[in-house]
mmCIF file of C-alpha atoms in Angstrom:
data_model
loop_
_atom_site.group_PDB
_atom_site.id
_atom_site.type_symbol
_atom_site.label_atom_id
_atom_site.label_comp_id
_atom_site.label_asym_id
_atom_site.label_seq_id
_atom_site.Cartn_x
_atom_site.Cartn_y
_atom_site.Cartn_z
ATOM 1 C CA ILE A 1 62.956 122.115 -51.575
ATOM 2 C CA LEU A 2 64.967 124.404 -53.696
ATOM 3 C CA ASN A 3 68.229 124.080 -51.895
ATOM 4 C CA VAL A 4 70.366 121.417 -50.748
ATOM 5 C CA GLU A 5 69.541 120.809 -47.323
ATOM 6 C CA GLN A 6 71.617 118.786 -44.681
ATOM 7 C CA SER A 7 70.708 117.716 -41.199
ATOM 8 C CA PRO A 8 72.210 117.645 -38.690
ATOM 9 C CA GLN A 9 74.379 120.812 -38.661
ATOM 10 C CA SER A 10 76.949 119.202 -36.089
ATOM 11 C CA LEU A 11 77.257 115.675 -34.863
ATOM 12 C CA HIS A 12 79.328 114.689 -31.893
ATOM 13 C CA VAL A 13 79.974 110.647 -31.849
ATOM 14 C CA GLN A 14 81.870 108.856 -29.422
ATOM 15 C CA GLU A 15 84.824 106.635 -31.292
ATOM 16 C CA GLY A 16 83.733 103.657 -32.287
ATOM 17 C CA ASP A 17 80.020 104.159 -32.754
ATOM 18 C CA SER A 18 78.420 104.481 -35.963
ATOM 19 C CA THR A 19 76.646 107.555 -37.356
ATOM 20 C CA ASN A 20 74.777 108.746 -40.298
ATOM 21 C CA PHE A 21 73.368 112.151 -41.632
ATOM 22 C CA THR A 22 71.313 113.482 -44.336
ATOM 23 C CA CYS A 23 71.038 115.349 -47.571
ATOM 24 C CA SER A 24 67.934 116.503 -48.987
ATOM 25 C CA PHE A 25 67.792 118.055 -52.707
ATOM 26 C CA PRO A 26 65.103 118.878 -55.550
ATOM 27 C CA SER A 27 64.393 115.464 -57.147
ATOM 28 C CA SER A 28 62.954 116.948 -60.186
ATOM 29 C CA ASN A 29 65.594 117.012 -63.163
ATOM 30 C CA PHE A 30 68.112 114.876 -61.146
ATOM 31 C CA TYR A 31 71.559 114.265 -62.741
ATOM 32 C CA ALA A 32 74.040 113.538 -59.770
ATOM 33 C CA LEU A 33 74.664 113.884 -56.211
ATOM 34 C CA HIS A 34 77.861 114.455 -54.852
ATOM 35 C CA TRP A 35 79.647 113.837 -51.207
ATOM 36 C CA TYR A 36 82.755 115.457 -50.375
ATOM 37 C CA ARG A 37 84.767 115.163 -46.897
ATOM 38 C CA TRP A 38 86.445 118.702 -45.490
ATOM 39 C CA GLU A 39 89.112 118.606 -43.094
ATOM 40 C CA THR A 40 89.885 121.678 -41.367
ATOM 41 C CA ALA A 41 92.783 124.015 -42.687
ATOM 42 C CA LYS A 42 92.137 121.957 -45.880
ATOM 43 C CA SER A 43 90.343 121.690 -49.122
ATOM 44 C CA PRO A 44 87.252 119.340 -49.808
ATOM 45 C CA GLU A 45 87.601 116.289 -51.373
ATOM 46 C CA ALA A 46 85.431 113.989 -53.264
ATOM 47 C CA LEU A 47 84.019 110.906 -51.449
ATOM 48 C CA PHE A 48 81.539 109.752 -53.950
ATOM 49 C CA VAL A 49 79.515 110.391 -56.841
ATOM 50 C CA MET A 50 75.957 109.010 -57.123
ATOM 51 C CA THR A 51 73.612 109.123 -60.097
ATOM 52 C CA LEU A 52 70.898 106.228 -60.077
ATOM 53 C CA ASN A 53 68.300 105.807 -57.795
ATOM 54 C CA GLY A 54 69.203 103.112 -55.280
ATOM 55 C CA ASP A 55 72.549 103.768 -55.734
ATOM 56 C CA GLU A 56 74.905 102.532 -52.916
ATOM 57 C CA LYS A 57 78.732 103.240 -52.625
ATOM 58 C CA LYS A 58 81.209 102.458 -50.257
ATOM 59 C CA LYS A 59 84.877 103.610 -49.271
ATOM 60 C CA GLY A 60 86.433 101.704 -46.348
ATOM 61 C CA ARG A 61 84.040 102.632 -43.293
ATOM 62 C CA ILE A 62 82.068 105.185 -45.289
ATOM 63 C CA SER A 63 78.891 104.372 -47.372
ATOM 64 C CA ALA A 64 76.233 106.398 -48.795
ATOM 65 C CA THR A 65 72.808 105.790 -50.420
ATOM 66 C CA LEU A 66 70.725 107.696 -52.719
ATOM 67 C CA ASN A 67 66.673 108.253 -53.446
ATOM 68 C CA THR A 68 66.415 110.039 -56.411
ATOM 69 C CA LYS A 69 62.283 109.759 -56.210
ATOM 70 C CA GLU A 70 62.246 111.313 -52.649
ATOM 71 C CA GLY A 71 65.099 113.368 -52.833
ATOM 72 C CA TYR A 72 67.638 112.580 -50.289
ATOM 73 C CA SER A 73 70.928 110.774 -49.608
ATOM 74 C CA TYR A 74 72.225 109.428 -46.258
ATOM 75 C CA LEU A 75 75.957 108.989 -45.306
ATOM 76 C CA TYR A 76 76.922 106.507 -43.132
ATOM 77 C CA ILE A 77 80.344 105.911 -41.046
ATOM 78 C CA LYS A 78 80.701 102.419 -39.260
ATOM 79 C CA GLY A 79 83.223 102.499 -36.023
ATOM 80 C CA SER A 80 83.948 106.206 -36.205
ATOM 81 C CA GLN A 81 87.818 106.982 -35.755
ATOM 82 C CA PRO A 82 89.374 110.510 -34.758
ATOM 83 C CA GLU A 83 90.072 110.991 -38.170
ATOM 84 C CA ASP A 84 86.631 110.782 -39.254
ATOM 85 C CA SER A 85 86.481 114.434 -37.735
ATOM 86 C CA ALA A 86 85.369 116.857 -40.622
ATOM 87 C CA THR A 87 82.704 118.786 -42.482
ATOM 88 C CA TYR A 88 80.907 116.490 -45.096
ATOM 89 C CA LEU A 89 79.392 118.469 -47.703
ATOM 90 C CA CYS A 90 76.613 117.250 -50.028
ATOM 91 C CA ALA A 91 76.206 118.911 -53.381
ATOM 92 C CA GLN A 92 73.958 118.504 -56.443
ATOM 93 C CA ASN A 93 74.497 119.094 -60.176
ATOM 94 C CA ARG A 94 72.246 121.997 -61.645
ATOM 95 C CA ASP A 95 73.169 122.364 -65.073
ATOM 96 C CA ASP A 96 76.900 123.373 -65.327
ATOM 97 C CA LYS A 97 76.921 124.408 -61.702
ATOM 98 C CA ILE A 98 77.682 122.568 -58.431
ATOM 99 C CA ILE A 99 74.877 123.694 -55.571
ATOM 100 C CA PHE A 100 76.397 122.680 -51.935
ATOM 101 C CA GLY A 101 74.540 122.147 -48.852
ATOM 102 C CA LYS A 102 75.859 124.106 -45.748
ATOM 103 C CA GLY A 103 77.417 120.450 -44.539
ATOM 104 C CA THR A 104 77.311 118.363 -41.295
ATOM 105 C CA ARG A 105 80.178 119.095 -38.838
ATOM 106 C CA LEU A 106 81.325 115.726 -37.276
ATOM 107 C CA HIS A 107 83.189 115.448 -34.022
ATOM 108 C CA ILE A 108 84.745 112.421 -32.682
ATOM 109 C CA LEU A 109 84.818 112.273 -29.002
ATOM 110 C CA PRO A 110 87.608 110.056 -27.583
ATOM 111 C CA ASN B 1 100.958 117.758 -61.441
ATOM 112 C CA ALA B 2 100.189 120.306 -59.096
ATOM 113 C CA GLY B 3 96.411 119.991 -59.702
ATOM 114 C CA VAL B 4 94.635 123.343 -58.619
ATOM 115 C CA THR B 5 96.805 126.276 -57.246
ATOM 116 C CA GLN B 6 95.431 129.654 -55.877
ATOM 117 C CA THR B 7 97.636 132.673 -55.442
ATOM 118 C CA PRO B 8 97.848 134.397 -52.894
ATOM 119 C CA LYS B 9 97.168 131.992 -50.055
ATOM 120 C CA PHE B 10 96.868 135.141 -47.591
ATOM 121 C CA ARG B 11 95.761 139.014 -48.293
ATOM 122 C CA VAL B 12 94.754 141.791 -46.157
ATOM 123 C CA LEU B 13 93.124 144.872 -47.962
ATOM 124 C CA LYS B 14 91.931 147.822 -46.949
ATOM 125 C CA THR B 15 88.317 149.018 -47.936
ATOM 126 C CA GLY B 16 88.050 150.408 -51.240
ATOM 127 C CA GLN B 17 91.424 148.426 -52.402
ATOM 128 C CA SER B 18 91.599 146.300 -55.415
ATOM 129 C CA MET B 19 92.682 142.689 -56.082
ATOM 130 C CA THR B 20 92.910 139.866 -58.282
ATOM 131 C CA LEU B 21 93.022 136.328 -56.957
ATOM 132 C CA LEU B 22 94.559 133.701 -59.418
ATOM 133 C CA CYS B 23 93.460 130.382 -60.071
ATOM 134 C CA ALA B 24 95.401 127.702 -62.108
ATOM 135 C CA GLN B 25 94.977 124.175 -63.044
ATOM 136 C CA ASP B 26 97.221 121.719 -64.897
ATOM 137 C CA MET B 27 94.741 119.250 -65.397
ATOM 138 C CA ASN B 28 93.265 120.240 -68.902
ATOM 139 C CA HIS B 29 89.765 120.921 -67.217
ATOM 140 C CA GLU B 30 86.882 122.954 -69.325
ATOM 141 C CA TYR B 31 85.045 124.221 -66.276
ATOM 142 C CA MET B 32 86.365 126.392 -63.538
ATOM 143 C CA TYR B 33 84.460 127.923 -60.393
ATOM 144 C CA TRP B 34 85.186 130.492 -57.746
ATOM 145 C CA TYR B 35 83.516 129.640 -54.506
ATOM 146 C CA ARG B 36 83.603 131.594 -50.927
ATOM 147 C CA GLN B 37 83.110 130.158 -47.744
ATOM 148 C CA ASP B 38 81.848 131.802 -44.662
ATOM 149 C CA PRO B 39 80.984 130.625 -40.847
ATOM 150 C CA GLY B 40 77.587 128.735 -41.339
ATOM 151 C CA MET B 41 77.064 129.440 -44.940
ATOM 152 C CA GLY B 42 78.851 126.494 -46.858
ATOM 153 C CA LEU B 43 80.324 126.881 -50.033
ATOM 154 C CA ARG B 44 78.655 129.355 -52.395
ATOM 155 C CA LEU B 45 79.334 129.829 -55.947
ATOM 156 C CA ILE B 46 80.259 133.345 -57.115
ATOM 157 C CA HIS B 47 81.220 132.850 -60.599
ATOM 158 C CA TYR B 48 81.770 129.954 -62.840
ATOM 159 C CA SER B 49 83.404 129.298 -66.813
ATOM 160 C CA VAL B 50 82.370 126.331 -68.830
ATOM 161 C CA GLY B 51 85.456 127.565 -71.141
ATOM 162 C CA GLU B 52 88.022 129.781 -72.187
ATOM 163 C CA GLY B 53 86.798 132.956 -72.867
ATOM 164 C CA THR B 54 83.183 132.362 -71.012
ATOM 165 C CA THR B 55 81.956 133.311 -67.763
ATOM 166 C CA ALA B 56 78.671 133.011 -65.969
ATOM 167 C CA LYS B 57 77.271 134.293 -62.654
ATOM 168 C CA GLY B 58 76.734 132.181 -59.571
ATOM 169 C CA GLU B 59 74.690 132.928 -56.422
ATOM 170 C CA VAL B 60 76.836 135.689 -54.916
ATOM 171 C CA PRO B 61 78.303 137.711 -58.064
ATOM 172 C CA ASP B 62 77.820 141.386 -56.617
ATOM 173 C CA GLY B 63 81.302 142.829 -56.254
ATOM 174 C CA TYR B 64 83.497 140.248 -58.061
ATOM 175 C CA ASN B 65 84.407 140.288 -61.677
ATOM 176 C CA VAL B 66 86.205 137.126 -63.389
ATOM 177 C CA SER B 67 88.004 136.359 -66.654
ATOM 178 C CA ARG B 68 89.159 133.385 -68.285
ATOM 179 C CA LEU B 69 91.520 134.158 -71.018
ATOM 180 C CA LYS B 70 93.458 130.997 -71.038
ATOM 181 C CA LYS B 71 91.612 127.470 -70.432
ATOM 182 C CA GLN B 72 94.251 126.855 -67.516
ATOM 183 C CA ASN B 73 93.624 130.168 -65.550
ATOM 184 C CA PHE B 74 90.455 131.776 -64.077
ATOM 185 C CA LEU B 75 90.886 135.105 -62.203
ATOM 186 C CA LEU B 76 88.885 136.673 -59.548
ATOM 187 C CA GLY B 77 88.906 140.343 -59.256
ATOM 188 C CA LEU B 78 87.562 142.476 -56.467
ATOM 189 C CA GLU B 79 87.466 145.950 -57.908
ATOM 190 C CA SER B 80 86.652 147.936 -54.406
ATOM 191 C CA ALA B 81 86.859 145.872 -51.617
ATOM 192 C CA ALA B 82 84.251 145.893 -48.550
ATOM 193 C CA PRO B 83 84.459 144.324 -45.055
ATOM 194 C CA SER B 84 81.713 142.012 -46.319
ATOM 195 C CA GLN B 85 84.099 140.291 -48.834
ATOM 196 C CA THR B 86 86.181 138.934 -45.791
ATOM 197 C CA SER B 87 86.171 135.219 -46.319
ATOM 198 C CA VAL B 88 88.141 132.099 -47.425
ATOM 199 C CA TYR B 89 88.139 131.812 -51.366
ATOM 200 C CA PHE B 90 87.962 128.397 -53.139
ATOM 201 C CA CYS B 91 88.842 127.725 -56.635
ATOM 202 C CA ALA B 92 87.845 124.546 -58.032
ATOM 203 C CA SER B 93 88.082 122.827 -61.772
ATOM 204 C CA SER B 94 86.227 120.340 -63.408
ATOM 205 C CA TYR B 95 85.512 118.539 -66.407
ATOM 206 C CA PRO B 96 81.781 117.084 -67.619
ATOM 207 C CA GLY B 97 82.591 113.509 -68.239
ATOM 208 C CA SER B 98 83.123 113.216 -64.292
ATOM 209 C CA TYR B 99 79.750 114.562 -63.611
ATOM 210 C CA ASN B 100 81.622 117.769 -62.644
ATOM 211 C CA GLU B 101 83.377 116.448 -59.570
ATOM 212 C CA GLN B 102 85.198 119.362 -58.115
ATOM 213 C CA PHE B 103 88.742 119.550 -57.684
ATOM 214 C CA PHE B 104 89.589 122.343 -55.072
ATOM 215 C CA GLY B 105 92.231 124.706 -54.719
ATOM 216 C CA PRO B 106 93.896 125.102 -51.238
ATOM 217 C CA GLY B 107 92.135 128.495 -50.458
ATOM 218 C CA THR B 108 93.012 132.174 -50.085
ATOM 219 C CA ARG B 109 92.003 133.864 -46.946
ATOM 220 C CA LEU B 110 91.129 137.290 -47.468
ATOM 221 C CA THR B 111 90.796 140.048 -44.946
ATOM 222 C CA VAL B 112 89.355 143.489 -45.629
ATOM 223 C CA LEU B 113 89.589 145.873 -43.008
#
């Protein structure tokens, strides 16, 4: 994998349900992986930066795991709420740059 | 602190016109970046800078130029705008010690007719 890939592209989840989505990235020369939350008409905001294989980060109902050997990260949202509706971006450090995936667009259904 | 600001917020250009987008940050960050956001394409890096007086090309640099004359400012220029440059442009800044966590500006919506 050369690019940062995210799946699914879009996701509809019932309010109260839990969900997760995936980020895949090149595992060679790994340095750090980022997750950002991007609400409509706003700017992306950082959720997590993860650097070590097996890392698990948590912020409220949102958590993320990292597997640097196989090149993937999962983002989990427990008990989805309407305010979780956003695009979730994954990004990987490459030298001085950050390479973003295309995002997973999450819609929470009332 | 204002964080990262972008000027202007909106602009409409005619094909062939030129303009400059200004990004300013007050966090004393070393690194600054320009991205464009297009439907279904996520964020794509146009140009970036790792310090005052230095710039480098990103994924989609064609048709754009940049300058970083002062640490706090990063300018993005379009010399001859084309409809393909219709997009939302985001500036971001970071410092290496934070694994380059990106702090984004509010975006500039540019339409080229």
